[in-house]
Amino acid sequence: MNAPHPAKVAGIDATVPAPAHTVAAVAPGASPAAPQAAAAPGTPGAPCAPGTLLQDRLAGWVSDLTTLHELTERLVRTDSLADGLQEVLCAGAALVGARRGLVVLEPADGLGPDTTVGLGLTRADLGHLETVPRGSLSYGRILDGLPVGAGGIAEPDLFADQGLDPRHREVAGRLGYAASYALPLSAEGTGRLGAAVWLYDEPAEPGERPRHLAGLYVRYATRHLAHLREVERTRASMATMAEELLPSRLPRVPGVQLAARHRTSPRGGGDWYDALPLPDAGLGLAVGSVTGSGPSAVAAMGRLRASLRAYAVMEGEDPVAVLSDLELLLRLTEPARSATALFGYCEPALRRITLAGAGHSPPLLIGERRTEFVETSVSAPLGMLACWEAPSVEFQAQAGETVLLYTDGLLHRTGDPADRAFARLHAAAACVPRAKRQDPDAVVEHVLRTVLPEGAAETDSEEDVVLLAVRFD
């Protein structure tokens, strides 16, 4: 008589291998191939009833699903490609029982980004692996597009392989690994993104169950990594676009030294700066911000900056006229958009700046004996009123003093109210070390790192940051 079949359970894939701990135990001293003698229920070696076997399998499946759920939950909380790759390495190592590994990201479309991330491997270790001929590495064959089975590529004992490449044997001995297991980073709809490989210190090979779980996890992880890759590409494209629309280099003008910093948001923002030589040994200085974010804001910023340069060349001695023309252009061509701007006409020989501002924060004057905000007239941003006009102000700097222009994003990134943000900026400028005050580049770097400490200047934010420093000799 045939044994009864376990009932089908909804949601359980019958092709999933049974959990390892459900395999029937063999009585001590008995041959695995020999039939077991009947034993009383509950005694060692007693055959499991069909219901008990089904419960055991269900418990194993639930345990596996719980593990996959926890690992994928951790993965989806990553919001950068580097963090996602590191999480895939750690999760895969836990599933296949390895201690070290690496992920090589090399999208098949050739558009990048290309990178290698290691787990338990230093940069020097990764460099040693790069000296091995690619075709002799399991993950190298995956990256070259060679066919790979559903269970990945296992190399259970590298040193027992007589056909192992000599360089691979040397590197494996130096790094201390004796086996590897590799899986392609690919899934339906994403193409091949790269490959992951985990390294064992001793000859070893993951069993059927770990391979199956690792394959399920990697297929899911590949889709998440593909999303992070697109985000990374978009960020890089927006940053490149914004940088290309800003000055490629600052001009060299006798009597002054210039330095600038620009941090753009991942979506691309509209903050900008400019410094351009003008007739009669003058220098035009400008910072500004266009409302909105994304490609449209970046494009609007480029148009506005190009227009301001033209107006500055024609009538830069009168900053009010420059901003009036810019406001008229903005109101006629982009009525739904507004912008803040600050334009100054600098006379380096006289250490004098005449400036006008439209809804922009005042410059900061940094010197040995004073650190103070320059008083400017209060006015609305460009595009907010039917006709913009505000009086200009003029101030004199001393030799060795630095004028710092900046956008509001520097203040907004602090997360403080406006008064506290201004106080933090003032304190950061006042405590610039004396040795750094001779170099405007050192001044802007110190102010940026002090106002936005602990890497806040580099982290993702919706706010752009612009600083432009002008030091008078």
Short mmCIF file of C-alpha atoms in Angstrom, two decimals:
data_model
loop_
_atom_site.label_atom_id
_atom_site.label_comp_id
_atom_site.label_asym_id
_atom_site.label_seq_id
_atom_site.Cartn_x
_atom_site.Cartn_y
_atom_site.Cartn_z
CA MET A 1 0.00 0.00 0.00
CA ASN A 2 1.30 3.40 -0.92
CA ALA A 3 1.92 5.92 1.86
CA PRO A 4 -0.60 8.77 1.94
CA HIS A 5 0.55 12.00 0.23
CA PRO A 6 0.78 15.14 2.40
CA ALA A 7 -2.01 17.55 1.65
CA LYS A 8 -1.15 20.58 -0.53
CA VAL A 9 -0.88 23.87 1.32
CA ALA A 10 -1.68 27.17 -0.36
CA GLY A 11 1.34 29.40 -0.98
CA ILE A 12 3.95 26.64 -0.56
CA ASP A 13 6.02 25.78 -3.62
CA ALA A 14 6.22 22.00 -3.83
CA THR A 15 9.53 22.32 -5.72
CA VAL A 16 11.22 24.01 -2.76
CA PRO A 17 13.74 21.61 -1.22
CA ALA A 18 12.78 20.32 2.20
CA PRO A 19 14.54 21.97 5.14
CA ALA A 20 17.66 20.05 6.11
CA HIS A 21 16.42 19.31 9.61
CA THR A 22 13.40 17.37 8.29
CA VAL A 23 15.51 14.53 6.89
CA ALA A 24 14.67 11.32 8.77
CA ALA A 25 17.29 10.31 11.30
CA VAL A 26 19.20 7.07 10.97
CA ALA A 27 19.41 4.87 14.06
CA PRO A 28 22.90 4.58 15.53
CA GLY A 29 24.79 1.62 14.10
CA ALA A 30 22.25 0.99 11.32
CA SER A 31 23.07 1.18 7.63
CA PRO A 32 21.50 4.18 5.87
CA ALA A 33 20.25 1.86 3.13
CA ALA A 34 18.78 -0.73 5.47
CA PRO A 35 15.08 -0.54 6.37
CA GLN A 36 14.33 0.58 9.90
CA ALA A 37 12.73 -1.82 12.32
CA ALA A 38 9.41 -0.81 13.72
CA ALA A 39 9.71 1.19 16.89
CA ALA A 40 7.26 2.49 19.36
CA PRO A 41 6.13 6.05 18.80
CA GLY A 42 8.22 8.55 20.71
CA THR A 43 11.32 6.28 20.84
CA PRO A 44 14.53 7.20 18.97
CA GLY A 45 14.46 5.98 15.38
CA ALA A 46 10.66 5.80 15.22
CA PRO A 47 9.30 6.78 11.79
CA CYS A 48 7.49 10.11 11.70
CA ALA A 49 3.81 10.13 10.98
CA PRO A 50 2.78 11.96 7.78
CA GLY A 51 1.20 14.77 9.82
CA THR A 52 4.38 15.23 11.86
CA LEU A 53 6.50 15.32 8.70
CA LEU A 54 4.20 17.94 7.17
CA GLN A 55 4.31 20.06 10.32
CA ASP A 56 8.10 19.81 10.35
CA ARG A 57 8.30 20.91 6.73
CA LEU A 58 5.87 23.76 7.31
CA ALA A 59 7.96 24.92 10.27
CA GLY A 60 11.06 24.87 8.08
CA TRP A 61 9.35 26.83 5.32
CA VAL A 62 8.02 29.40 7.78
CA SER A 63 11.52 29.78 9.23
CA ASP A 64 12.99 30.28 5.77
CA LEU A 65 10.31 32.79 4.77
CA THR A 66 10.88 34.70 8.01
CA THR A 67 14.60 34.84 7.34
CA LEU A 68 14.09 36.09 3.78
CA HIS A 69 11.57 38.66 5.01
CA GLU A 70 13.99 40.02 7.60
CA LEU A 71 16.86 40.20 5.11
CA THR A 72 14.79 41.90 2.41
CA GLU A 73 13.39 44.36 4.96
CA ARG A 74 16.93 45.36 5.84
CA LEU A 75 17.78 45.66 2.16
CA VAL A 76 14.89 47.96 1.24
CA ARG A 77 15.91 50.35 4.01
CA THR A 78 19.14 51.11 2.15
CA ASP A 79 18.93 54.29 0.09
CA SER A 80 22.34 54.36 -1.57
CA LEU A 81 23.97 51.93 -3.98
CA ALA A 82 27.04 51.45 -1.77
CA ASP A 83 24.89 50.55 1.26
CA GLY A 84 22.74 48.23 -0.85
CA LEU A 85 25.75 46.31 -2.17
CA GLN A 86 27.17 45.94 1.32
CA GLU A 87 23.84 44.65 2.63
CA VAL A 88 23.63 42.08 -0.19
CA LEU A 89 27.10 40.83 0.70
CA CYS A 90 26.30 40.47 4.41
CA ALA A 91 22.94 38.77 3.80
CA GLY A 92 24.38 36.39 1.22
CA ALA A 93 27.24 35.47 3.55
CA ALA A 94 24.72 34.60 6.27
CA LEU A 95 22.66 32.45 3.89
CA VAL A 96 25.52 30.42 2.39
CA GLY A 97 27.65 30.27 5.55
CA ALA A 98 30.66 32.27 4.32
CA ARG A 99 32.77 34.87 6.09
CA ARG A 100 34.08 36.96 3.20
CA GLY A 101 33.02 37.97 -0.27
CA LEU A 102 32.78 40.68 -2.88
CA VAL A 103 30.30 42.17 -5.30
CA VAL A 104 31.39 43.42 -8.70
CA LEU A 105 28.89 45.84 -10.23
CA GLU A 106 29.30 45.93 -13.99
CA PRO A 107 25.97 46.54 -15.77
CA ALA A 108 25.64 44.80 -19.12
CA ASP A 109 24.44 48.03 -20.78
CA GLY A 110 27.88 49.57 -20.19
CA LEU A 111 26.45 52.75 -18.69
CA GLY A 112 27.80 52.11 -15.18
CA PRO A 113 28.38 52.83 -12.48
CA ASP A 114 31.10 50.18 -12.19
CA THR A 115 32.37 49.38 -8.72
CA THR A 116 33.69 46.58 -6.51
CA VAL A 117 32.68 46.23 -2.86
CA GLY A 118 34.31 43.75 -0.48
CA LEU A 119 33.23 42.07 2.74
CA GLY A 120 36.15 41.18 4.99
CA LEU A 121 38.54 42.16 2.20
CA THR A 122 40.76 45.23 2.18
CA ARG A 123 41.51 47.37 -0.86
CA ALA A 124 44.82 45.56 -1.15
CA ASP A 125 43.01 42.19 -1.16
CA LEU A 126 40.70 43.38 -3.92
CA GLY A 127 43.74 44.60 -5.82
CA HIS A 128 45.32 41.15 -5.60
CA LEU A 129 42.14 39.57 -6.98
CA GLU A 130 42.19 41.98 -9.91
CA THR A 131 45.57 40.54 -10.95
CA VAL A 132 43.99 37.12 -11.55
CA PRO A 133 42.95 36.49 -15.17
CA ARG A 134 39.25 37.25 -15.30
CA GLY A 135 38.32 34.06 -17.12
CA SER A 136 39.70 31.88 -14.33
CA LEU A 137 37.45 33.42 -11.66
CA SER A 138 33.90 32.18 -11.16
CA TYR A 139 32.44 35.69 -11.00
CA GLY A 140 34.63 36.69 -13.97
CA ARG A 141 32.91 34.08 -16.10
CA ILE A 142 29.56 35.48 -15.01
CA LEU A 143 30.60 39.01 -15.95
CA ASP A 144 31.81 37.76 -19.33
CA GLY A 145 28.30 36.51 -20.04
CA LEU A 146 29.04 32.79 -19.97
CA PRO A 147 26.06 30.54 -19.15
CA VAL A 148 25.51 29.87 -15.44
CA GLY A 149 23.28 27.22 -13.91
CA ALA A 150 20.36 28.08 -11.67
CA GLY A 151 22.40 27.09 -8.62
CA GLY A 152 25.30 29.45 -9.34
CA ILE A 153 28.94 28.44 -9.60
CA ALA A 154 30.43 26.48 -6.70
CA GLU A 155 34.15 25.77 -6.37
CA PRO A 156 34.22 23.51 -3.29
CA ASP A 157 37.99 22.91 -3.18
CA LEU A 158 40.15 25.24 -5.22
CA PHE A 159 43.49 23.67 -4.33
CA ALA A 160 42.27 20.22 -5.39
CA ASP A 161 41.45 21.57 -8.85
CA GLN A 162 44.32 20.57 -11.11
CA GLY A 163 43.23 23.02 -13.78
CA LEU A 164 43.27 26.04 -11.47
CA ASP A 165 45.09 29.04 -12.91
CA PRO A 166 48.52 29.39 -11.19
CA ARG A 167 47.94 33.06 -10.44
CA HIS A 168 44.54 32.25 -8.93
CA ARG A 169 46.15 29.55 -6.79
CA GLU A 170 48.78 32.03 -5.58
CA VAL A 171 46.25 34.75 -4.71
CA ALA A 172 43.90 32.28 -2.99
CA GLY A 173 46.78 31.04 -0.85
CA ARG A 174 47.83 34.59 0.00
CA LEU A 175 44.32 35.67 0.96
CA GLY A 176 43.56 32.40 2.74
CA TYR A 177 40.44 31.12 1.00
CA ALA A 178 39.96 27.58 -0.26
CA ALA A 179 36.46 27.57 -1.82
CA SER A 180 33.98 29.98 -3.37
CA TYR A 181 30.36 30.27 -4.38
CA ALA A 182 29.22 32.82 -6.99
CA LEU A 183 25.83 34.05 -8.16
CA PRO A 184 24.93 36.45 -10.97
CA LEU A 185 23.18 39.68 -10.06
CA SER A 186 20.41 39.39 -12.59
CA ALA A 187 16.64 39.27 -12.61
CA GLU A 188 13.82 39.43 -15.11
CA GLY A 189 13.53 42.95 -16.51
CA THR A 190 16.84 44.22 -15.13
CA GLY A 191 19.45 42.42 -17.21
CA ARG A 192 22.79 41.53 -15.71
CA LEU A 193 24.08 44.04 -13.17
CA GLY A 194 27.16 42.13 -12.02
CA ALA A 195 28.13 39.19 -9.86
CA ALA A 196 28.56 38.29 -6.20
CA VAL A 197 30.98 35.73 -4.81
CA TRP A 198 31.47 34.46 -1.26
CA LEU A 199 34.74 32.94 -0.07
CA TYR A 200 35.27 30.07 2.39
CA ASP A 201 38.35 29.63 4.55
CA GLU A 202 38.17 25.85 4.19
CA PRO A 203 36.92 23.53 1.44
CA ALA A 204 33.14 23.90 1.57
CA GLU A 205 30.04 24.12 -0.57
CA PRO A 206 26.54 25.42 0.27
CA GLY A 207 23.84 22.79 0.30
CA GLU A 208 20.73 22.70 -1.83
CA ARG A 209 18.61 24.63 0.65
CA PRO A 210 21.08 27.54 1.19
CA ARG A 211 21.57 27.80 -2.57
CA HIS A 212 17.84 28.04 -3.12
CA LEU A 213 17.39 30.73 -0.46
CA ALA A 214 20.41 32.68 -1.68
CA GLY A 215 19.07 32.56 -5.24
CA LEU A 216 15.67 33.87 -4.15
CA TYR A 217 17.27 36.66 -2.14
CA VAL A 218 19.69 37.71 -4.89
CA ARG A 219 16.94 37.86 -7.52
CA TYR A 220 14.93 40.18 -5.28
CA ALA A 221 18.03 42.17 -4.33
CA THR A 222 18.93 42.68 -7.98
CA ARG A 223 15.69 44.57 -8.62
CA HIS A 224 16.37 46.82 -5.63
CA LEU A 225 19.96 47.39 -6.75
CA ALA A 226 18.72 48.26 -10.24
CA HIS A 227 16.51 50.94 -8.70
CA LEU A 228 19.39 52.31 -6.63
CA ARG A 229 21.57 52.30 -9.73
CA GLU A 230 19.06 54.45 -11.60
CA VAL A 231 18.91 56.85 -8.66
CA GLU A 232 22.71 56.99 -8.63
CA ARG A 233 22.81 57.68 -12.36
CA THR A 234 20.23 60.44 -12.03
CA ARG A 235 22.14 62.05 -9.19
CA ALA A 236 25.38 61.95 -11.15
CA SER A 237 23.70 63.37 -14.25
CA MET A 238 22.07 66.21 -12.33
CA ALA A 239 25.30 67.03 -10.51
CA THR A 240 27.22 67.05 -13.78
CA MET A 241 24.62 69.25 -15.45
CA ALA A 242 24.63 71.73 -12.58
CA GLU A 243 28.43 71.85 -12.46
CA GLU A 244 28.69 72.38 -16.21
CA LEU A 245 26.35 75.38 -15.97
CA LEU A 246 28.58 76.97 -13.31
CA PRO A 247 32.03 78.49 -13.88
CA SER A 248 34.59 75.86 -14.83
CA ARG A 249 37.23 78.00 -13.13
CA LEU A 250 37.34 81.31 -11.31
CA PRO A 251 39.08 84.24 -13.01
CA ARG A 252 42.43 85.60 -11.91
CA VAL A 253 42.10 89.29 -11.15
CA PRO A 254 44.92 91.40 -9.67
CA GLY A 255 44.19 92.53 -6.13
CA VAL A 256 41.82 89.71 -5.12
CA GLN A 257 41.80 85.95 -4.58
CA LEU A 258 38.65 83.89 -5.20
CA ALA A 259 37.38 80.53 -3.93
CA ALA A 260 34.01 78.76 -4.18
CA ARG A 261 32.14 75.68 -3.00
CA HIS A 262 29.01 74.15 -4.50
CA ARG A 263 26.94 71.23 -3.20
CA THR A 264 23.91 70.27 -5.23
CA SER A 265 20.87 68.27 -4.12
CA PRO A 266 20.31 64.77 -5.58
CA ARG A 267 17.42 66.03 -7.71
CA GLY A 268 19.36 69.05 -8.91
CA GLY A 269 18.74 72.52 -7.56
CA GLY A 270 18.86 76.09 -8.78
CA ASP A 271 21.61 77.67 -6.64
CA TRP A 272 24.42 79.30 -8.60
CA TYR A 273 27.37 81.66 -8.38
CA ASP A 274 29.51 83.63 -10.79
CA ALA A 275 32.61 85.81 -10.96
CA LEU A 276 33.50 87.54 -14.21
CA PRO A 277 36.02 90.22 -15.20
CA LEU A 278 34.41 93.47 -16.34
CA PRO A 279 35.70 96.53 -18.23
CA ASP A 280 37.90 99.06 -16.43
CA ALA A 281 39.49 96.36 -14.21
CA GLY A 282 36.17 95.64 -12.51
CA LEU A 283 34.92 92.30 -11.23
CA GLY A 284 31.31 91.12 -11.17
CA LEU A 285 30.29 88.89 -8.26
CA ALA A 286 26.96 87.09 -8.11
CA VAL A 287 25.14 84.39 -6.16
CA GLY A 288 21.50 83.39 -6.51
CA SER A 289 18.85 80.72 -6.25
CA VAL A 290 15.97 79.72 -8.51
CA THR A 291 12.85 78.24 -6.94
CA GLY A 292 12.14 74.57 -7.49
CA SER A 293 14.33 71.54 -8.10
CA GLY A 294 15.00 69.03 -10.81
CA PRO A 295 15.99 69.48 -14.46
CA SER A 296 13.68 72.47 -15.01
CA ALA A 297 15.21 74.38 -12.09
CA VAL A 298 18.74 73.58 -13.29
CA ALA A 299 17.88 74.77 -16.80
CA ALA A 300 16.28 77.96 -15.45
CA MET A 301 19.36 78.59 -13.35
CA GLY A 302 21.55 78.29 -16.45
CA ARG A 303 19.41 80.74 -18.41
CA LEU A 304 19.32 83.23 -15.54
CA ARG A 305 23.06 83.12 -14.96
CA ALA A 306 23.81 83.55 -18.68
CA SER A 307 21.46 86.55 -18.83
CA LEU A 308 23.02 88.13 -15.76
CA ARG A 309 26.48 87.85 -17.33
CA ALA A 310 25.27 89.74 -20.39
CA TYR A 311 23.65 92.48 -18.31
CA ALA A 312 26.76 92.72 -16.11
CA VAL A 313 29.03 93.31 -19.09
CA MET A 314 26.76 96.08 -20.38
CA GLU A 315 25.92 97.88 -17.10
CA GLY A 316 27.78 96.14 -14.30
CA GLU A 317 28.74 99.41 -12.59
CA ASP A 318 25.09 99.76 -11.62
CA PRO A 319 24.02 96.56 -9.79
CA VAL A 320 20.45 97.83 -9.42
CA ALA A 321 20.13 98.14 -13.21
CA VAL A 322 21.53 94.63 -13.65
CA LEU A 323 18.98 93.08 -11.29
CA SER A 324 16.15 95.20 -12.71
CA ASP A 325 16.85 93.86 -16.19
CA LEU A 326 17.08 90.33 -14.82
CA GLU A 327 13.76 90.73 -13.00
CA LEU A 328 12.05 91.98 -16.17
CA LEU A 329 13.41 89.03 -18.15
CA LEU A 330 12.24 86.55 -15.51
CA ARG A 331 8.78 88.08 -15.29
CA LEU A 332 8.30 88.03 -19.07
CA THR A 333 9.78 84.64 -19.90
CA GLU A 334 9.06 82.59 -16.75
CA PRO A 335 6.18 84.22 -14.89
CA ALA A 336 5.59 81.19 -12.68
CA ARG A 337 9.11 81.20 -11.26
CA SER A 338 10.88 83.47 -8.78
CA ALA A 339 14.52 83.81 -7.79
CA THR A 340 16.77 85.46 -5.26
CA ALA A 341 19.99 87.12 -6.36
CA LEU A 342 22.87 89.21 -5.10
CA PHE A 343 25.09 91.10 -7.54
CA GLY A 344 28.12 93.16 -6.64
CA TYR A 345 30.43 95.35 -8.68
CA CYS A 346 33.90 95.00 -7.20
CA GLU A 347 36.76 97.46 -7.72
CA PRO A 348 39.80 95.50 -6.54
CA ALA A 349 42.20 98.45 -6.64
CA LEU A 350 39.97 100.41 -4.23
CA ARG A 351 38.82 97.35 -2.23
CA ARG A 352 35.27 98.57 -2.77
CA ILE A 353 32.09 96.67 -3.58
CA THR A 354 28.77 98.13 -4.69
CA LEU A 355 25.99 95.58 -4.45
CA ALA A 356 22.26 95.11 -4.77
CA GLY A 357 20.21 92.23 -3.45
CA ALA A 358 16.82 90.75 -4.26
CA GLY A 359 15.54 88.72 -1.33
CA HIS A 360 19.02 87.38 -0.66
CA SER A 361 20.99 86.94 2.56
CA PRO A 362 23.61 89.63 3.28
CA PRO A 363 27.33 88.97 2.67
CA LEU A 364 29.68 88.37 5.58
CA LEU A 365 32.84 90.44 6.03
CA ILE A 366 35.66 88.48 7.71
CA GLY A 367 38.78 90.22 8.97
CA GLU A 368 41.35 90.23 11.74
CA ARG A 369 39.45 92.84 13.76
CA ARG A 370 35.87 92.34 12.66
CA THR A 371 33.41 89.70 11.51
CA GLU A 372 30.10 91.27 10.56
CA PHE A 373 27.22 91.04 8.15
CA VAL A 374 27.08 93.76 5.53
CA GLU A 375 23.92 95.82 5.85
CA THR A 376 21.86 95.60 2.68
CA SER A 377 18.46 96.96 1.75
CA VAL A 378 15.45 94.71 2.34
CA SER A 379 13.77 93.76 -0.94
CA ALA A 380 11.56 91.08 -2.44
CA PRO A 381 12.88 88.23 -4.62
CA LEU A 382 12.86 88.66 -8.39
CA GLY A 383 9.50 87.88 -9.97
CA MET A 384 7.47 88.52 -6.81
CA LEU A 385 6.45 92.13 -7.53
CA ALA A 386 5.14 93.91 -10.62
CA CYS A 387 8.34 95.96 -10.73
CA TRP A 388 11.44 95.30 -8.66
CA GLU A 389 13.82 98.01 -7.52
CA ALA A 390 15.88 98.55 -4.40
CA PRO A 391 18.76 100.90 -3.58
CA SER A 392 22.31 99.63 -3.77
CA VAL A 393 24.80 99.74 -0.90
CA GLU A 394 28.52 100.36 -0.95
CA PHE A 395 31.12 99.16 1.52
CA GLN A 396 34.88 99.22 1.85
CA ALA A 397 37.06 96.26 2.79
CA GLN A 398 40.51 96.38 4.31
CA ALA A 399 43.62 94.59 3.08
CA GLY A 400 43.52 90.95 4.13
CA GLU A 401 39.75 90.89 4.65
CA THR A 402 37.46 88.37 2.99
CA VAL A 403 33.91 88.92 1.75
CA LEU A 404 31.81 85.75 1.87
CA LEU A 405 28.73 85.43 -0.36
CA TYR A 406 26.45 82.42 0.11
CA THR A 407 22.99 81.07 -0.66
CA ASP A 408 20.22 80.33 1.81
CA GLY A 409 20.74 76.59 1.38
CA LEU A 410 23.74 76.82 3.72
CA LEU A 411 21.45 78.11 6.46
CA HIS A 412 18.55 75.77 5.69
CA ARG A 413 20.75 72.65 5.85
CA THR A 414 21.51 73.38 9.51
CA GLY A 415 17.86 72.72 10.38
CA ASP A 416 17.95 75.66 12.81
CA PRO A 417 15.62 78.67 12.87
CA ALA A 418 16.88 81.63 10.85
CA ASP A 419 18.34 83.55 13.78
CA ARG A 420 20.26 80.54 15.08
CA ALA A 421 21.48 79.64 11.59
CA PHE A 422 22.83 83.18 11.09
CA ALA A 423 24.48 83.03 14.51
CA ARG A 424 26.10 79.69 13.64
CA LEU A 425 27.43 81.12 10.38
CA HIS A 426 28.80 84.20 12.15
CA ALA A 427 30.50 82.07 14.81
CA ALA A 428 32.03 79.78 12.17
CA ALA A 429 33.47 82.78 10.29
CA ALA A 430 34.74 84.45 13.47
CA CYS A 431 36.69 81.34 14.54
CA VAL A 432 38.59 80.83 11.29
CA PRO A 433 42.19 80.20 12.41
CA ARG A 434 44.54 83.07 11.72
CA ALA A 435 46.81 80.89 9.58
CA LYS A 436 43.88 80.08 7.26
CA ARG A 437 42.67 83.64 6.77
CA GLN A 438 45.32 84.23 4.11
CA ASP A 439 43.73 81.61 1.85
CA PRO A 440 40.09 82.08 0.73
CA ASP A 441 39.88 78.39 -0.16
CA ALA A 442 40.76 77.48 3.43
CA VAL A 443 38.22 80.04 4.69
CA VAL A 444 35.27 78.61 2.73
CA GLU A 445 36.26 75.05 3.65
CA HIS A 446 36.43 75.94 7.35
CA VAL A 447 33.09 77.76 7.28
CA LEU A 448 31.39 74.92 5.40
CA ARG A 449 32.69 72.19 7.74
CA THR A 450 31.90 74.22 10.85
CA VAL A 451 28.38 75.24 9.89
CA LEU A 452 27.62 71.74 8.59
CA PRO A 453 29.72 69.38 10.75
CA GLU A 454 30.04 65.58 10.71
CA GLY A 455 29.64 65.21 6.95
CA ALA A 456 26.37 67.15 6.74
CA ALA A 457 27.82 69.07 3.79
CA GLU A 458 28.13 65.84 1.80
CA THR A 459 24.89 64.09 2.75
CA ASP A 460 21.84 64.22 0.52
CA SER A 461 19.60 67.23 1.06
CA GLU A 462 16.92 69.08 -0.84
CA GLU A 463 18.94 72.27 -0.34
CA ASP A 464 21.83 73.36 -2.55
CA VAL A 465 24.80 75.08 -0.95
CA VAL A 466 26.92 77.81 -2.56
CA LEU A 467 29.77 79.81 -1.02
CA LEU A 468 31.88 82.40 -2.86
CA ALA A 469 34.80 84.03 -1.04
CA VAL A 470 36.67 87.16 -2.21
CA ARG A 471 39.86 88.04 -0.34
CA PHE A 472 41.47 91.43 -0.88
CA ASP A 473 45.26 91.59 -0.99
#
